[in-house]
Amino acid sequence: MSPRVEPYDGGTRATVLAHLDEVVPALESLRSSAGTLARWGAVLAAKLSAGHRLLVAGNGGSAAEAQHLTAELVGRFDGERGAYSAISLHAETSALTAISNDYGYEKAFSRQVRAHGRDGDVLLLLSTSGTSANLLHAARTARSCGLETWALLGTADCELARLCDDLVAIDGPSANVQECHLMAVHALCRVFDAEVRSMTGDGGWPA
């Protein structure tokens, strides 16, 4: 039998509360971008329903957030519906490591964008800093291939923001930014599903 653990009221509890308190201003920052997320959801519903695809990439925790988004689109979010094309470029480990080995890690995503991206597709890049070389290369390549480029960021004052067509930037510490990025992903999926329902009449949900 495990020993009973008493609630801890020491300094580490204060650390937890401080972290949670920092979520509030980050969330307010995200709320100011609600219109952009709504537009992205509607655009994605139209593009993916027409046969285009979403390419997504990030590093570290941002890679996990990006992969969460593609899982919701290829699988499902609120309910049953058709599957939509969304690819996490960092999740293709053999391609990722081969490209990194042959061309350098800064080209790990851009070469995949050139391989998979088509005119009319969307590339979404997630980053707290907006300075990662592999994401910058991916954004430049996407533009040259005719993709629309979006970014979920931790600051609008960065090179990646300047390279992308549209962005959502959240002010706050990196951890809180990533937490809000997940909320942004879920909000985007909720709009996407609602738009798909609206376009198809029955939402594309199987009977």
mmCIF file of C-alpha atoms in Angstrom:
data_model
loop_
_atom_site.group_PDB
_atom_site.id
_atom_site.type_symbol
_atom_site.label_atom_id
_atom_site.label_comp_id
_atom_site.label_asym_id
_atom_site.label_seq_id
_atom_site.Cartn_x
_atom_site.Cartn_y
_atom_site.Cartn_z
ATOM 1 C CA MET A 1 0.000 0.000 0.000
ATOM 2 C CA SER A 2 1.420 3.382 -1.014
ATOM 3 C CA PRO A 3 2.005 5.880 1.785
ATOM 4 C CA ARG A 4 -0.474 8.740 2.023
ATOM 5 C CA VAL A 5 0.966 11.956 0.624
ATOM 6 C CA GLU A 6 -0.124 15.120 2.382
ATOM 7 C CA PRO A 7 -0.873 18.247 0.330
ATOM 8 C CA TYR A 8 2.309 20.253 0.007
ATOM 9 C CA ASP A 9 2.101 23.969 0.809
ATOM 10 C CA GLY A 10 5.772 24.824 0.491
ATOM 11 C CA GLY A 11 7.637 26.824 -2.103
ATOM 12 C CA THR A 12 6.998 24.386 -4.938
ATOM 13 C CA ARG A 13 3.240 24.931 -4.604
ATOM 14 C CA ALA A 14 3.888 28.630 -5.096
ATOM 15 C CA THR A 15 5.868 27.746 -8.227
ATOM 16 C CA VAL A 16 2.888 25.845 -9.613
ATOM 17 C CA LEU A 17 0.534 28.732 -8.877
ATOM 18 C CA ALA A 18 2.931 31.219 -10.468
ATOM 19 C CA HIS A 19 3.014 29.108 -13.614
ATOM 20 C CA LEU A 20 -0.776 28.945 -13.724
ATOM 21 C CA ASP A 21 -1.054 32.682 -13.148
ATOM 22 C CA GLU A 22 1.130 33.292 -16.205
ATOM 23 C CA VAL A 23 -1.356 31.402 -18.382
ATOM 24 C CA VAL A 24 -3.943 34.167 -17.956
ATOM 25 C CA PRO A 25 -2.173 36.970 -19.871
ATOM 26 C CA ALA A 26 -1.036 34.467 -22.507
ATOM 27 C CA LEU A 27 -4.639 33.364 -22.965
ATOM 28 C CA GLU A 28 -5.777 36.973 -23.283
ATOM 29 C CA SER A 29 -3.174 37.410 -25.989
ATOM 30 C CA LEU A 30 -4.595 34.383 -27.786
ATOM 31 C CA ARG A 31 -8.153 35.744 -27.488
ATOM 32 C CA SER A 32 -7.095 38.793 -29.478
ATOM 33 C CA SER A 33 -6.344 36.460 -32.415
ATOM 34 C CA ALA A 34 -9.723 34.692 -32.388
ATOM 35 C CA GLY A 35 -10.636 36.222 -35.739
ATOM 36 C CA THR A 36 -7.479 34.920 -37.369
ATOM 37 C CA LEU A 37 -8.051 31.394 -36.043
ATOM 38 C CA ALA A 38 -11.650 31.500 -37.276
ATOM 39 C CA ARG A 39 -10.446 32.524 -40.722
ATOM 40 C CA TRP A 40 -7.828 29.776 -40.765
ATOM 41 C CA GLY A 41 -10.426 27.164 -39.878
ATOM 42 C CA ALA A 42 -12.708 28.292 -42.688
ATOM 43 C CA VAL A 43 -9.870 28.442 -45.237
ATOM 44 C CA LEU A 44 -8.624 24.994 -44.244
ATOM 45 C CA ALA A 45 -12.109 23.504 -44.541
ATOM 46 C CA ALA A 46 -12.457 24.884 -48.055
ATOM 47 C CA LYS A 47 -8.953 23.930 -49.188
ATOM 48 C CA LEU A 48 -8.836 20.429 -47.707
ATOM 49 C CA SER A 49 -12.357 19.672 -48.947
ATOM 50 C CA ALA A 50 -11.152 20.632 -52.430
ATOM 51 C CA GLY A 51 -8.278 18.151 -52.257
ATOM 52 C CA HIS A 52 -5.473 20.369 -51.005
ATOM 53 C CA ARG A 53 -3.409 19.418 -47.990
ATOM 54 C CA LEU A 54 -1.990 20.918 -44.827
ATOM 55 C CA LEU A 55 1.717 20.553 -44.071
ATOM 56 C CA VAL A 56 2.792 21.263 -40.492
ATOM 57 C CA ALA A 57 6.160 21.422 -38.736
ATOM 58 C CA GLY A 58 7.788 22.446 -35.485
ATOM 59 C CA ASN A 59 10.675 21.557 -33.194
ATOM 60 C CA GLY A 60 10.510 19.982 -29.746
ATOM 61 C CA GLY A 61 7.294 20.824 -27.922
ATOM 62 C CA SER A 62 6.043 22.667 -30.994
ATOM 63 C CA ALA A 63 6.492 19.471 -32.999
ATOM 64 C CA ALA A 64 4.180 17.719 -30.547
ATOM 65 C CA GLU A 65 1.565 20.471 -30.943
ATOM 66 C CA ALA A 66 1.835 20.276 -34.730
ATOM 67 C CA GLN A 67 1.393 16.520 -34.697
ATOM 68 C CA HIS A 68 -1.629 16.913 -32.440
ATOM 69 C CA LEU A 69 -3.258 19.065 -35.129
ATOM 70 C CA THR A 70 -2.638 16.633 -37.973
ATOM 71 C CA ALA A 71 -3.977 13.764 -35.855
ATOM 72 C CA GLU A 72 -7.232 15.658 -35.317
ATOM 73 C CA LEU A 73 -7.654 16.348 -39.043
ATOM 74 C CA VAL A 74 -6.714 12.930 -40.381
ATOM 75 C CA GLY A 75 -8.646 11.253 -37.576
ATOM 76 C CA ARG A 76 -11.511 13.179 -36.050
ATOM 77 C CA PHE A 77 -12.162 15.954 -33.574
ATOM 78 C CA ASP A 78 -15.774 16.573 -32.484
ATOM 79 C CA GLY A 79 -17.451 13.682 -34.244
ATOM 80 C CA GLU A 80 -17.470 11.370 -37.231
ATOM 81 C CA ARG A 81 -16.502 12.893 -40.564
ATOM 82 C CA GLY A 82 -14.322 12.262 -43.554
ATOM 83 C CA ALA A 83 -10.532 12.133 -43.343
ATOM 84 C CA TYR A 84 -8.526 15.142 -44.502
ATOM 85 C CA SER A 85 -4.935 15.361 -45.702
ATOM 86 C CA ALA A 86 -2.571 16.778 -43.073
ATOM 87 C CA ILE A 87 1.100 15.817 -42.747
ATOM 88 C CA SER A 88 3.501 16.486 -39.860
ATOM 89 C CA LEU A 89 6.864 16.845 -41.578
ATOM 90 C CA HIS A 90 8.855 16.098 -38.420
ATOM 91 C CA ALA A 91 7.014 12.783 -37.914
ATOM 92 C CA GLU A 92 8.506 11.159 -41.038
ATOM 93 C CA THR A 93 11.599 10.030 -39.174
ATOM 94 C CA SER A 94 13.418 8.225 -41.978
ATOM 95 C CA ALA A 95 13.041 11.172 -44.343
ATOM 96 C CA LEU A 96 13.862 13.617 -41.552
ATOM 97 C CA THR A 97 17.091 11.888 -40.579
ATOM 98 C CA ALA A 98 18.156 11.162 -44.156
ATOM 99 C CA ILE A 99 17.652 14.767 -45.238
ATOM 100 C CA SER A 100 19.359 16.077 -42.107
ATOM 101 C CA ASN A 101 22.296 13.746 -42.677
ATOM 102 C CA ASP A 102 22.670 14.610 -46.354
ATOM 103 C CA TYR A 103 21.745 18.291 -46.431
ATOM 104 C CA GLY A 104 21.870 19.517 -42.824
ATOM 105 C CA TYR A 105 19.069 19.857 -40.283
ATOM 106 C CA GLU A 106 18.207 23.312 -41.563
ATOM 107 C CA LYS A 107 16.855 21.655 -44.743
ATOM 108 C CA ALA A 108 14.925 18.911 -42.907
ATOM 109 C CA PHE A 109 11.531 20.501 -43.597
ATOM 110 C CA SER A 110 12.124 22.542 -46.739
ATOM 111 C CA ARG A 111 12.985 19.501 -48.849
ATOM 112 C CA GLN A 112 9.780 17.801 -47.681
ATOM 113 C CA VAL A 113 7.798 20.936 -48.507
ATOM 114 C CA ARG A 114 9.218 20.809 -52.019
ATOM 115 C CA ALA A 115 8.343 17.107 -52.271
ATOM 116 C CA HIS A 116 4.802 17.222 -50.862
ATOM 117 C CA GLY A 117 3.636 20.810 -51.305
ATOM 118 C CA ARG A 118 1.456 21.841 -54.224
ATOM 119 C CA ASP A 119 0.085 25.206 -55.317
ATOM 120 C CA GLY A 120 -2.899 25.954 -53.071
ATOM 121 C CA ASP A 121 -1.737 23.871 -50.092
ATOM 122 C CA VAL A 122 -1.089 25.400 -46.675
ATOM 123 C CA LEU A 123 2.065 25.226 -44.542
ATOM 124 C CA LEU A 124 1.617 25.922 -40.819
ATOM 125 C CA LEU A 125 4.770 26.382 -38.740
ATOM 126 C CA LEU A 126 4.800 26.370 -34.936
ATOM 127 C CA SER A 127 7.569 28.047 -32.958
ATOM 128 C CA THR A 128 7.954 29.987 -29.725
ATOM 129 C CA SER A 129 11.041 31.877 -30.932
ATOM 130 C CA GLY A 130 10.433 32.167 -34.663
ATOM 131 C CA THR A 131 14.152 31.843 -35.351
ATOM 132 C CA SER A 132 14.697 28.135 -36.122
ATOM 133 C CA ALA A 133 16.650 27.792 -39.360
ATOM 134 C CA ASN A 134 14.726 24.731 -40.535
ATOM 135 C CA LEU A 135 11.410 26.583 -40.220
ATOM 136 C CA LEU A 136 12.749 29.653 -42.009
ATOM 137 C CA HIS A 137 13.944 27.508 -44.914
ATOM 138 C CA ALA A 138 10.558 25.757 -45.008
ATOM 139 C CA ALA A 139 8.681 29.074 -45.175
ATOM 140 C CA ARG A 140 10.838 30.346 -48.034
ATOM 141 C CA THR A 141 10.422 27.105 -49.983
ATOM 142 C CA ALA A 142 6.663 27.088 -49.426
ATOM 143 C CA ARG A 143 6.356 30.548 -50.919
ATOM 144 C CA SER A 144 8.322 29.513 -53.989
ATOM 145 C CA CYS A 145 6.025 26.491 -54.420
ATOM 146 C CA GLY A 146 2.794 28.487 -54.167
ATOM 147 C CA LEU A 147 1.738 27.417 -50.683
ATOM 148 C CA GLU A 148 -0.015 29.727 -48.266
ATOM 149 C CA THR A 149 2.133 30.058 -45.135
ATOM 150 C CA TRP A 150 0.893 30.526 -41.560
ATOM 151 C CA ALA A 151 2.719 30.595 -38.243
ATOM 152 C CA LEU A 152 1.777 30.033 -34.600
ATOM 153 C CA LEU A 153 4.400 31.996 -32.700
ATOM 154 C CA GLY A 154 5.503 33.344 -29.340
ATOM 155 C CA THR A 155 6.380 36.752 -30.796
ATOM 156 C CA ALA A 156 5.511 38.733 -33.909
ATOM 157 C CA ASP A 157 8.954 40.346 -33.891
ATOM 158 C CA CYS A 158 10.878 37.553 -35.594
ATOM 159 C CA GLU A 159 12.093 36.466 -39.004
ATOM 160 C CA LEU A 160 9.504 33.695 -39.349
ATOM 161 C CA ALA A 161 6.671 36.173 -38.866
ATOM 162 C CA ARG A 162 8.047 38.261 -41.712
ATOM 163 C CA LEU A 163 8.262 35.247 -44.018
ATOM 164 C CA CYS A 164 4.694 34.007 -43.484
ATOM 165 C CA ASP A 165 1.441 35.240 -45.011
ATOM 166 C CA ASP A 166 -0.418 35.226 -41.701
ATOM 167 C CA LEU A 167 0.340 34.571 -38.045
ATOM 168 C CA VAL A 168 -0.929 34.246 -34.510
ATOM 169 C CA ALA A 169 1.587 35.466 -31.933
ATOM 170 C CA ILE A 170 1.063 34.856 -28.218
ATOM 171 C CA ASP A 171 2.853 36.915 -25.599
ATOM 172 C CA GLY A 172 4.223 34.979 -22.638
ATOM 173 C CA PRO A 173 6.870 32.543 -21.417
ATOM 174 C CA SER A 174 7.590 29.672 -23.817
ATOM 175 C CA ALA A 175 5.733 27.059 -21.757
ATOM 176 C CA ASN A 176 2.584 29.187 -21.577
ATOM 177 C CA VAL A 177 2.850 30.009 -25.262
ATOM 178 C CA GLN A 178 2.884 26.300 -26.102
ATOM 179 C CA GLU A 179 -0.102 25.697 -23.820
ATOM 180 C CA CYS A 180 -1.993 28.384 -25.702
ATOM 181 C CA HIS A 181 -0.847 26.921 -29.012
ATOM 182 C CA LEU A 182 -2.712 23.748 -28.060
ATOM 183 C CA MET A 183 -5.828 25.800 -27.343
ATOM 184 C CA ALA A 184 -5.374 27.444 -30.729
ATOM 185 C CA VAL A 185 -5.133 24.022 -32.370
ATOM 186 C CA HIS A 186 -8.390 22.907 -30.741
ATOM 187 C CA ALA A 187 -10.161 26.152 -31.654
ATOM 188 C CA LEU A 188 -8.963 25.762 -35.245
ATOM 189 C CA CYS A 189 -10.283 22.194 -35.367
ATOM 190 C CA ARG A 190 -13.643 23.275 -33.932
ATOM 191 C CA VAL A 191 -14.068 25.890 -36.675
ATOM 192 C CA PHE A 192 -12.863 23.412 -39.291
ATOM 193 C CA ASP A 193 -15.488 20.848 -38.297
ATOM 194 C CA ALA A 194 -18.260 23.447 -38.197
ATOM 195 C CA GLU A 195 -17.324 24.719 -41.659
ATOM 196 C CA VAL A 196 -17.214 21.202 -43.097
ATOM 197 C CA ARG A 197 -20.716 20.568 -41.732
ATOM 198 C CA SER A 198 -21.917 23.822 -43.250
ATOM 199 C CA MET A 199 -20.417 23.135 -46.680
ATOM 200 C CA THR A 200 -21.695 19.587 -47.022
ATOM 201 C CA GLY A 201 -25.125 20.038 -45.483
ATOM 202 C CA ASP A 202 -24.697 16.911 -43.378
ATOM 203 C CA GLY A 203 -21.167 17.796 -42.364
ATOM 204 C CA GLY A 204 -19.622 14.938 -44.273
ATOM 205 C CA TRP A 205 -20.485 12.755 -41.301
ATOM 206 C CA PRO A 206 -21.386 9.209 -42.328
ATOM 207 C CA ALA A 207 -24.887 8.027 -41.466
#
